[in-house]
Tab-separated table of C-alpha atoms and ligand atoms in Angstrom:
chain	number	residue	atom	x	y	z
M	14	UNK	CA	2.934	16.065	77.164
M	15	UNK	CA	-0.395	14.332	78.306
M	16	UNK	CA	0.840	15.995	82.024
M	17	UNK	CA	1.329	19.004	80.969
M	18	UNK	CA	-2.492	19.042	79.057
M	19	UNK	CA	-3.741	17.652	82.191
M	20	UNK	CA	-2.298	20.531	84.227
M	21	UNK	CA	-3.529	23.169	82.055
M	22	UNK	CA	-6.901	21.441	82.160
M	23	UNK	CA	-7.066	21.689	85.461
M	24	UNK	CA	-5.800	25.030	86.021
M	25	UNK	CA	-8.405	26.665	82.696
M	26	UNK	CA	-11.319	24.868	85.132
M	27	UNK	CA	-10.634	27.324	88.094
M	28	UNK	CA	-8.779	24.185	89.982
M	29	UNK	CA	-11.509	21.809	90.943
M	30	UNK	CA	-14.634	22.954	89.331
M	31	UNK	CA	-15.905	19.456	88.496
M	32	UNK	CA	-18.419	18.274	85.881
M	33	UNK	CA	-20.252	15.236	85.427
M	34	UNK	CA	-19.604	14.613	81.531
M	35	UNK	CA	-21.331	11.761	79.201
M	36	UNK	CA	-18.052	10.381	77.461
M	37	UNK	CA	-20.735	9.802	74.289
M	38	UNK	CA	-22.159	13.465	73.962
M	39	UNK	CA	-19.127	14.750	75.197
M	40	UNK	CA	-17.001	13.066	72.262
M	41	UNK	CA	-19.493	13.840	69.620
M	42	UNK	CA	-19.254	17.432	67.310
M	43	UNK	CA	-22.628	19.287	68.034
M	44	UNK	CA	-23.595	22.500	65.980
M	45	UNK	CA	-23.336	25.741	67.574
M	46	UNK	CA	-23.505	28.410	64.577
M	47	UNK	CA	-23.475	29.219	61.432
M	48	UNK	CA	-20.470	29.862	59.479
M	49	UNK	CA	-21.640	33.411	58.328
M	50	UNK	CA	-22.377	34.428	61.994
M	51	UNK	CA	-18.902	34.251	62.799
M	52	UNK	CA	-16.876	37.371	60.107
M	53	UNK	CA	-13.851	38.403	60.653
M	54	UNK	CA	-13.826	40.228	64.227
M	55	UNK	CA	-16.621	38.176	65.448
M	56	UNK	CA	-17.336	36.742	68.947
M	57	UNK	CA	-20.142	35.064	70.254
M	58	UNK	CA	-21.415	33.602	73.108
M	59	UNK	CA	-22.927	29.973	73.123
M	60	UNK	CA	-23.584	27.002	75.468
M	61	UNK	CA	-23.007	23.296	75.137
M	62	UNK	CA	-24.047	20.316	77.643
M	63	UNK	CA	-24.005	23.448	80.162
M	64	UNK	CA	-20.364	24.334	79.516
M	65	UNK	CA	-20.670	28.142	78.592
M	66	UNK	CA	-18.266	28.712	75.374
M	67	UNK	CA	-17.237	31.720	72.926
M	68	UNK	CA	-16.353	31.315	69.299
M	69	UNK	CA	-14.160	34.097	67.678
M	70	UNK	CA	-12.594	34.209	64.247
M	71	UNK	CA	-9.602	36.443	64.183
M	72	UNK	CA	-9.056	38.093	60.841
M	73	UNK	CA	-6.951	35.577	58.677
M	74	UNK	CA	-7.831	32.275	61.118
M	75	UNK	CA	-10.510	29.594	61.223
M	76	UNK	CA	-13.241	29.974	63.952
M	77	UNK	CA	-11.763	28.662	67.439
M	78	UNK	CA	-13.915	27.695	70.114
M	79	UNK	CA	-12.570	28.300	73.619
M	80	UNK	CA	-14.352	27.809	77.491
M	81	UNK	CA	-15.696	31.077	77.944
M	82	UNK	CA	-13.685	32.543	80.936
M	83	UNK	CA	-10.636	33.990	80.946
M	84	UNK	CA	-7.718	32.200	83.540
M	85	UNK	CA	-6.631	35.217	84.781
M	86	UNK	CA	-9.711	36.168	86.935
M	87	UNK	CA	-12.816	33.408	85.363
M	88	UNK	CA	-14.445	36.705	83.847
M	89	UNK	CA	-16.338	35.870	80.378
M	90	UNK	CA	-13.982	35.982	77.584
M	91	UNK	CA	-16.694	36.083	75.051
M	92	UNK	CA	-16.791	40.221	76.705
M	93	UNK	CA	-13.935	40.176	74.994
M	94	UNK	CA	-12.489	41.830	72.000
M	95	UNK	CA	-10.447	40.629	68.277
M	96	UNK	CA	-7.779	43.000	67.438
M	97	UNK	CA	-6.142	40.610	64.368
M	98	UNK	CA	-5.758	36.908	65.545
M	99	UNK	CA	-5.653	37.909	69.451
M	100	UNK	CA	-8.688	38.052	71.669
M	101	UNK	CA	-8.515	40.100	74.488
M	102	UNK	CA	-10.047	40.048	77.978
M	103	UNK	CA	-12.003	43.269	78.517
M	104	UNK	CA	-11.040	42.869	82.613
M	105	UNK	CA	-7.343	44.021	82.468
M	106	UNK	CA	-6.703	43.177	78.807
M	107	UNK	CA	-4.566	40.131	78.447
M	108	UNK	CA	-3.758	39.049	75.271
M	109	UNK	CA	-4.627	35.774	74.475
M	110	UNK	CA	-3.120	33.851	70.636
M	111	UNK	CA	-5.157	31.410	68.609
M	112	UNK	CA	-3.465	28.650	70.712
M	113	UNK	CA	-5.051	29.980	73.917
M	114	UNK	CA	-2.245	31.093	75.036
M	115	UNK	CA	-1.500	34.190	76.930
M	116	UNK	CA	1.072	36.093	75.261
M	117	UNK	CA	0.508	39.731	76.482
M	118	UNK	CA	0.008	41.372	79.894
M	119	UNK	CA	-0.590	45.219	79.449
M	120	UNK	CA	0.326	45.939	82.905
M	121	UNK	CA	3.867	44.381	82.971
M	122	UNK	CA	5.176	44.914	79.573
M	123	UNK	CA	8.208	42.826	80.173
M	124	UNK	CA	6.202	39.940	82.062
M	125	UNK	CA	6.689	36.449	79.933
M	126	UNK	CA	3.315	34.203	81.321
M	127	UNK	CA	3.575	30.833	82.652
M	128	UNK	CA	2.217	28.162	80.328
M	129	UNK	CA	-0.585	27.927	82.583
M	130	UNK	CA	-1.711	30.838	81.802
M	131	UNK	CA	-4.050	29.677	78.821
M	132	UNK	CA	-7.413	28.866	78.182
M	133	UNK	CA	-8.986	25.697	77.503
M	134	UNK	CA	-9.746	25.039	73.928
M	135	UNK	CA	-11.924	22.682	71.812
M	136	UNK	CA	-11.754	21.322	68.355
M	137	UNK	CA	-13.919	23.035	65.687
M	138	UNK	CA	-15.181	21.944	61.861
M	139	UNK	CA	-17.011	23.990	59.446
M	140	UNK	CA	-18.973	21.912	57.155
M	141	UNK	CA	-22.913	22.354	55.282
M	142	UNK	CA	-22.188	26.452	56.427
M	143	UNK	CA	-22.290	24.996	60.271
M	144	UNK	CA	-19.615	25.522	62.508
M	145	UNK	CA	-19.433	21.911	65.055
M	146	UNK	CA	-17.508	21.175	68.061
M	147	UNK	CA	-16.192	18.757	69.856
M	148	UNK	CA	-15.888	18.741	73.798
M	149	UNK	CA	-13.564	15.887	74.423
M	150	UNK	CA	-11.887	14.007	71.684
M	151	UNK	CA	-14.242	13.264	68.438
M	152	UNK	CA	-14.520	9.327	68.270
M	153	UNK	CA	-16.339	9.997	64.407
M	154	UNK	CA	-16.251	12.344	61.802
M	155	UNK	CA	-19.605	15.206	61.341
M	156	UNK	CA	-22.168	12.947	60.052
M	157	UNK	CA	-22.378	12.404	56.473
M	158	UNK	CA	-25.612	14.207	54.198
M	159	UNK	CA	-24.741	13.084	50.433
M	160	UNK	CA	-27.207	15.265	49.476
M	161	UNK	CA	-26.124	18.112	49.765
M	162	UNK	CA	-23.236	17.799	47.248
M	163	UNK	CA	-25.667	16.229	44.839
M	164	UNK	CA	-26.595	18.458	41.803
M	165	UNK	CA	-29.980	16.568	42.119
M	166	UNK	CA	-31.145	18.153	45.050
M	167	UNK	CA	-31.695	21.215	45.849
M	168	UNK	CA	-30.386	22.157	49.714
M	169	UNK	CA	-31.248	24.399	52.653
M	170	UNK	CA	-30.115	25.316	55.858
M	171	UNK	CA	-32.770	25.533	58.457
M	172	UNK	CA	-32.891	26.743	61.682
M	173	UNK	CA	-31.612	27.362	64.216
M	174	UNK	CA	-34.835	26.149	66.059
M	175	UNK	CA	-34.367	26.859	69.682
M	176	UNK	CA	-36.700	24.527	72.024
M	177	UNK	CA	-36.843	24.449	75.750
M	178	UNK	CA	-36.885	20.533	75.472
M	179	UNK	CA	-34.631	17.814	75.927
M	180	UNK	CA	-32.756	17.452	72.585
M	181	UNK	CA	-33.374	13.684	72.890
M	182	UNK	CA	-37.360	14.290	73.007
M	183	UNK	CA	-36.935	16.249	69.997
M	184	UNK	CA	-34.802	13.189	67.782
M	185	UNK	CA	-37.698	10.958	69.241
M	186	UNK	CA	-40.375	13.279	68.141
M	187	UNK	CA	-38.384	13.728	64.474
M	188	UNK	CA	-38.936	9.645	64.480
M	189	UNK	CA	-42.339	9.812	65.456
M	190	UNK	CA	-45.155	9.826	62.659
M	191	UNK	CA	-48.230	9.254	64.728
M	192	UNK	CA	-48.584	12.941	66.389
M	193	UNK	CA	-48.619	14.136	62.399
M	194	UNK	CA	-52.252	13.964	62.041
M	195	UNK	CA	-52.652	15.822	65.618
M	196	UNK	CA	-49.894	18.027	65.520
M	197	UNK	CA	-49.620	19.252	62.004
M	198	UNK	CA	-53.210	18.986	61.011
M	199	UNK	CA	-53.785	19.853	56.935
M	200	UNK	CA	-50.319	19.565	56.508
M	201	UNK	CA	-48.206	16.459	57.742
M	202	UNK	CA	-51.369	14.508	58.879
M	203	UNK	CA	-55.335	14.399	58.856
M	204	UNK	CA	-57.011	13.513	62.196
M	205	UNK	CA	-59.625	11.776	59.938
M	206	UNK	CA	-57.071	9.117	58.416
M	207	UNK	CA	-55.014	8.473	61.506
M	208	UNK	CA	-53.875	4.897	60.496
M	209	UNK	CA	-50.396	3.508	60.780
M	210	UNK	CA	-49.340	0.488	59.497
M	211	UNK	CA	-46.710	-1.340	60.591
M	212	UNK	CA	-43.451	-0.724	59.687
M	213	UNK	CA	-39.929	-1.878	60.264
M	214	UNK	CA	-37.391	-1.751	62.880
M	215	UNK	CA	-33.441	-2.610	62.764
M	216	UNK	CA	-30.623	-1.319	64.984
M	217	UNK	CA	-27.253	-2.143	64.217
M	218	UNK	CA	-23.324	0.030	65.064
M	219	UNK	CA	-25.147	2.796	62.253
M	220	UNK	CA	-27.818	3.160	64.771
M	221	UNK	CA	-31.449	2.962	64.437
M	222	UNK	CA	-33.797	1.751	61.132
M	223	UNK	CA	-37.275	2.829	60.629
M	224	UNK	CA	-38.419	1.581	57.617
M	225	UNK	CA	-41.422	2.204	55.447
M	226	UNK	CA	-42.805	4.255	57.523
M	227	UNK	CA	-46.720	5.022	55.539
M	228	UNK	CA	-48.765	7.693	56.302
M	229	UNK	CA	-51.452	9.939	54.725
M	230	UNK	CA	-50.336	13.173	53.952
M	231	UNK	CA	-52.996	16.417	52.970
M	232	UNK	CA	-49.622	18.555	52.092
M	233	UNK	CA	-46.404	16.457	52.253
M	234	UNK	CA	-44.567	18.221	50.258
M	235	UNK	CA	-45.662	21.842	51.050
M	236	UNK	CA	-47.179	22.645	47.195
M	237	UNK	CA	-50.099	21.253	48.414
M	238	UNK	CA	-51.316	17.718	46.850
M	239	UNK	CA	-51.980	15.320	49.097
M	240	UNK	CA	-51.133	12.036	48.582
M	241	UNK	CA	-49.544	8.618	50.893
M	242	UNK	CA	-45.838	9.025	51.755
M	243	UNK	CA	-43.480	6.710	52.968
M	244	UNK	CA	-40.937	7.337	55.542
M	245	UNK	CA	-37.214	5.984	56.097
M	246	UNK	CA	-35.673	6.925	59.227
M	247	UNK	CA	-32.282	6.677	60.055
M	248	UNK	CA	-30.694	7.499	63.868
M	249	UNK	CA	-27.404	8.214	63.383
M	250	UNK	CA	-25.829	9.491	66.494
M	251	UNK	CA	-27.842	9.997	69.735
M	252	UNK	CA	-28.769	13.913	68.258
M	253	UNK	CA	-28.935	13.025	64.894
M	254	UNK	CA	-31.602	11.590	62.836
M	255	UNK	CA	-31.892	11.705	58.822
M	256	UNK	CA	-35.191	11.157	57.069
M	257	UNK	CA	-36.207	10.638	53.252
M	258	UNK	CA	-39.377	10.994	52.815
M	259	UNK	CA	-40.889	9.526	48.988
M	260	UNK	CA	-43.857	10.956	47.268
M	261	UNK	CA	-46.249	11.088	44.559
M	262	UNK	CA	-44.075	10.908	40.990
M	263	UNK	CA	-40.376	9.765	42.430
M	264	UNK	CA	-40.351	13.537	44.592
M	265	UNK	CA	-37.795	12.547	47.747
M	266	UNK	CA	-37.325	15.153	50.423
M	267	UNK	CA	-34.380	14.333	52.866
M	268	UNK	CA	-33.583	16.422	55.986
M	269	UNK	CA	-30.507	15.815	58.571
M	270	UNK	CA	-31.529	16.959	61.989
M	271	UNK	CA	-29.047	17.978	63.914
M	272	UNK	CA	-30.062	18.837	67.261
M	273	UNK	CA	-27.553	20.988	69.942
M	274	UNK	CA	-27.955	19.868	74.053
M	275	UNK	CA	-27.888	23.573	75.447
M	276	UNK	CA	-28.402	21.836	78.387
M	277	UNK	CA	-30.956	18.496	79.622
M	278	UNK	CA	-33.893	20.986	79.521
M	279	UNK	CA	-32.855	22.821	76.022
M	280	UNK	CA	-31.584	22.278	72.622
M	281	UNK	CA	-31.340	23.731	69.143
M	282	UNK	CA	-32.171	22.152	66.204
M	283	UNK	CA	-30.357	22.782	62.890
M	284	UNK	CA	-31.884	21.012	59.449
M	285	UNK	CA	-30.420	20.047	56.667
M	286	UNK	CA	-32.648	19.749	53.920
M	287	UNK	CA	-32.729	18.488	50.300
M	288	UNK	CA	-35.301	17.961	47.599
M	289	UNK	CA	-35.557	16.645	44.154
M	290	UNK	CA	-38.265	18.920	43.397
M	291	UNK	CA	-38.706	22.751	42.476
M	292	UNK	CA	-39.901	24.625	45.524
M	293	UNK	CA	-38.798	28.327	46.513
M	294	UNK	CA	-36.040	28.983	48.924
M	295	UNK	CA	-38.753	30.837	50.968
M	296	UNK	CA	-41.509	28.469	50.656
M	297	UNK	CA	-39.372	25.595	51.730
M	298	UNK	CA	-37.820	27.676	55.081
M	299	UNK	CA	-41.851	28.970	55.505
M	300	UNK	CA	-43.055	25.284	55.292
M	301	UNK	CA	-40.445	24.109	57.902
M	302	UNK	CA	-40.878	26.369	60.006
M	303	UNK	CA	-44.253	25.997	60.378
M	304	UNK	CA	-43.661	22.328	61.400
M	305	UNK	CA	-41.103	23.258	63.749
M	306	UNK	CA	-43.088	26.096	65.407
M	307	UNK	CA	-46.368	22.971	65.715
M	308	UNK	CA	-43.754	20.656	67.467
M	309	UNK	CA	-42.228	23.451	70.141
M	310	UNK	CA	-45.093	23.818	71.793
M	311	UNK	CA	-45.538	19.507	72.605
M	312	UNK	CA	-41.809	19.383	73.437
M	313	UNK	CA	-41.873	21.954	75.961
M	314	UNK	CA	-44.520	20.172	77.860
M	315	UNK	CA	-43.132	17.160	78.331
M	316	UNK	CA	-42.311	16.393	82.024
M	317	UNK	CA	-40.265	15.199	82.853
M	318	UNK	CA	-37.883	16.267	79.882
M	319	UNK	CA	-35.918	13.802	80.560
M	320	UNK	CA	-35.787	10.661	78.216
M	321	UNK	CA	-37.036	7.592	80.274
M	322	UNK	CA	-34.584	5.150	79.311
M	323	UNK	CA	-36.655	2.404	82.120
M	324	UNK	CA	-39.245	1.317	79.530
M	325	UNK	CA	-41.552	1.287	82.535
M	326	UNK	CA	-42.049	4.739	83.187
M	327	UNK	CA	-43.886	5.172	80.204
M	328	UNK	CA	-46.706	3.091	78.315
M	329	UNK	CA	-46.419	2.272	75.017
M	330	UNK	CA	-48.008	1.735	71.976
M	331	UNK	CA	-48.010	-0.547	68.769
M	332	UNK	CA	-46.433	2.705	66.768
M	333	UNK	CA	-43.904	3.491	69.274
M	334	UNK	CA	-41.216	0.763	68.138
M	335	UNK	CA	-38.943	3.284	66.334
M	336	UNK	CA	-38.838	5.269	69.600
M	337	UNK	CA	-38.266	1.876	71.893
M	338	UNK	CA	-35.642	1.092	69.618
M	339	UNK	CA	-33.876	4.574	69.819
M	340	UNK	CA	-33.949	4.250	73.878
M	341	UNK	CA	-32.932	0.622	73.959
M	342	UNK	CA	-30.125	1.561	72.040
M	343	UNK	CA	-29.381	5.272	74.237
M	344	UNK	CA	-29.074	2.715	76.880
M	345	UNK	CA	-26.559	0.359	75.371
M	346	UNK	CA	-24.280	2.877	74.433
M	347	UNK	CA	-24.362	4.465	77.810
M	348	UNK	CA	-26.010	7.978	77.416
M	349	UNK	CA	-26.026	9.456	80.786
M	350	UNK	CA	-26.675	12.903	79.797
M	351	UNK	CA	-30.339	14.202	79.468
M	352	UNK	CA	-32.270	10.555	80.630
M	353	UNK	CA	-33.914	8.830	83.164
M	354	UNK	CA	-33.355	5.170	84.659
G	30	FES	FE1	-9.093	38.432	82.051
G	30	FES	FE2	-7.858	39.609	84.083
G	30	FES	S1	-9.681	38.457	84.125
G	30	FES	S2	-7.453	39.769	82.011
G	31	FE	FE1	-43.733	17.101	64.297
C-alpha cells in the first residue's frame, strides 16, 4: 500500500520534480480560504510553501484540495471545471473523482486508466469558517481558540491580510509591542510614553510565553479611551500566535493569528478575534484593519525577509526577549523553511 502511494507520488510530481520540504511546516494545517469562498461548483486557485494548489467542492462533497496540475499533460487543474463531484481538465477533458482519480477519458470511451493516472491530494478541515490543509501528514490537530464557542465573546473573522513578508516576520511582529507607539501612533501606542517594562518569558512543548506584557494604549480597544493594557502572548505553532489583551473594567480582546507561507517572501494572515465587549461588526473589521494595513508597510521592508535564526545577524534589545525566544525555539524544532543560519 505505502508502494503503491509512493508510486503515485512520484508519478502526480511529473517523475522527479524535487522539492526541498520543512517536515515542520510541511506537517502543519495552514489556512488557505474561507469556507464561503468555496459553493457548490467552486474552484480556486491558491499557493502553499510554493506548491501551487486548487480547492474545489463538488456539489454534495466537502472541499478537496488537490496539486494543481493535471497528470495527464501538468496543465493547471484549477482551469478546470465541476460538473457534480468530478472536476475536469479543460486540456482534453479527463474526468477526475473526489479520490483523484481518473475515471473518464472522453477520447477513448472504452479506455479503463491506470491507477497512476491520479492526482496528488492533501488532507483538508473546515473549522472557525476557514478551510486548512495539510501538506504531508498533520502531526496536531488545527489549533484550539475557546473563544470562539464561548457565548461570552463576541467573534470575527478577519482577513485575509495578504503581505509580501516572510510569515515568520509577521508572528514576530504580532509578538512585538515596542513598534506600537511608532507604528500605530494614537491608536496601539503614543511615541510620547514609549516605556516597556519588563515582562516575562517561558518556552515549553506549547511553545512560547510572553507574559504581562504593559503598555500605554491612547485607543486599545478601538472605542477610544485610553488607558494601560496588559498583554499575554502565546506562540503556538511556528505561524500561529494567540494574544489576550486586558483592559480598563475586566474588557479582554483575544485574537488567533493564523498566518499562511505563500512562499519565504509572502504570507496571508487570517485573525480570529473575540471580545467581551460591545463593539460593531464593522468597527471591529475597520479597527483591524487599520492595524494590519500600519504593519504591511514595515514587513515588506525587511531585508532580508528571512528570519535570522544566528542571533548574530541582528542586534538586540532589552524588549526583544519574546522574539529571541520565538527564534531560539524555530531553531530547536528545526524550521528550515523561510530562515537564515
Ligand atoms: Fe489534463 Fe490532458 S492535460 S486532460
Ligand atoms: Fe503592529
Amino acid at each position: 500500500m505505502k508502494k503503491q502511494r509512493a508510486e503515485a507520488i512520484s508519478f502526480a510530481n511529473g517523475g522527479g520534480r524535487q522539492t526541498q520540504k520543512d517536515p515542520v511546516l510541511w506537517n502543519d494545517w495552514h489556512v488557505l480560504a474561507r469556507s464561503s469562498d468555496l459553493l457548490p461548483g467552486t474552484v480556486l486557485k491558491v499557493r502553499l510553501l510554493d506548491q501551487d494548489l486548487v480547492l474545489w467542492r463538488g456539489q454534495d462533497t466537502q472541499i478537496l484540495a488537490w496539486d494543481d496540475r493535471c497528470p495527464h499533460r501538468s496543465v493547471r487543474l484549477s482551469r478546470g471545471t465541476v460538473v457534480e463531484n468530478t472536476l475536469i481538465c479543460s486540456y482534453h477533458g479527463l474526468v477526475y473523482d473526489q479520490t483523484g482519480r481518473c475515471i473518464k477519458v472522453p477520447a477513448h470511451p472504452e479506455y479503463v486508466p491506470p491507477p497512476q493516472a491520479c492526482v496528488l491530494t492533501y488532507q483538508v478541515r473546515e473549522q472557525y469558517g476557514l478551510v486548512f490543509v495539510c501538506l504531508g501528514q498533520p502531526e496536531q490537530t488545527i489549533v484550539p481558540f475557546p473563544e470562539w464557542e464561548d457565548p461570552n465573546y463576541r467573534t470575527f473573522l478577519c482577513g485575509p491580510y495578504p503581505c509580501r513578508t516572510n510569515g515568520l516576520r509577521a508572528i514576530e511582529n504580532f509578538l512585538d509591542a515596542a513598534h506600537f507607539p511608532f507604528t500605530h501612533t494614537g491608536i496601539l501606542g503614543d511615541p510620547e510614553k514609549p516605556t516597556l517594562e519588563n515582562y516575562e518569558v517561558t518556552t515549553d512543548e506549547q511553545g512560547v510565553r510572553l507574559h504581562n506584557v504593559r503598555v500605554w494604549q491612547p485607543d486599545p480597544a478601538g472605542i477610544g479611551q485610553a488607558d494601560y493594557v496588559t498583554y499575554d502572548y502565546q506562540v503556538l505553532r511556528p505561524l500561529t500566535a494567540y494574544l489576550r489583551k486586558h483592559m480598563l473594567d475586566g474588557q479582554i480582546l483575544t485574537i488567533l493569528d493564523l498566518v499562511t507561507p505563500v512562499k519565504e517572501d509572502e504570507c496571508i494572515s487570517w485573525m480570529l478575534f473575540a471580545v467581551n465587549y460591545e463593539i460593531a461588526d464593522e468597527d471591529a473589521r475597520a479597527f483591524q484593519e487599520t492595524i494590519i494595513l500600519q504593519d504591511v508597510a514595515n514587513l515588506e521592508s525587511h531585508h532580508p525577509q528571512q528570519l535570522p535564526l544566528d542571533m548574530l545577524t541582528e542586534f538586540h534589545i532589552p524588549c526583544d526577549r519574546g522574539s529571541l525566544a520565538y527564534r531560539q525555539w524555530l531553531k530547536k524544532l528545526g524550521l528550515t523553511y523561510g530562515v537564515l543560519f
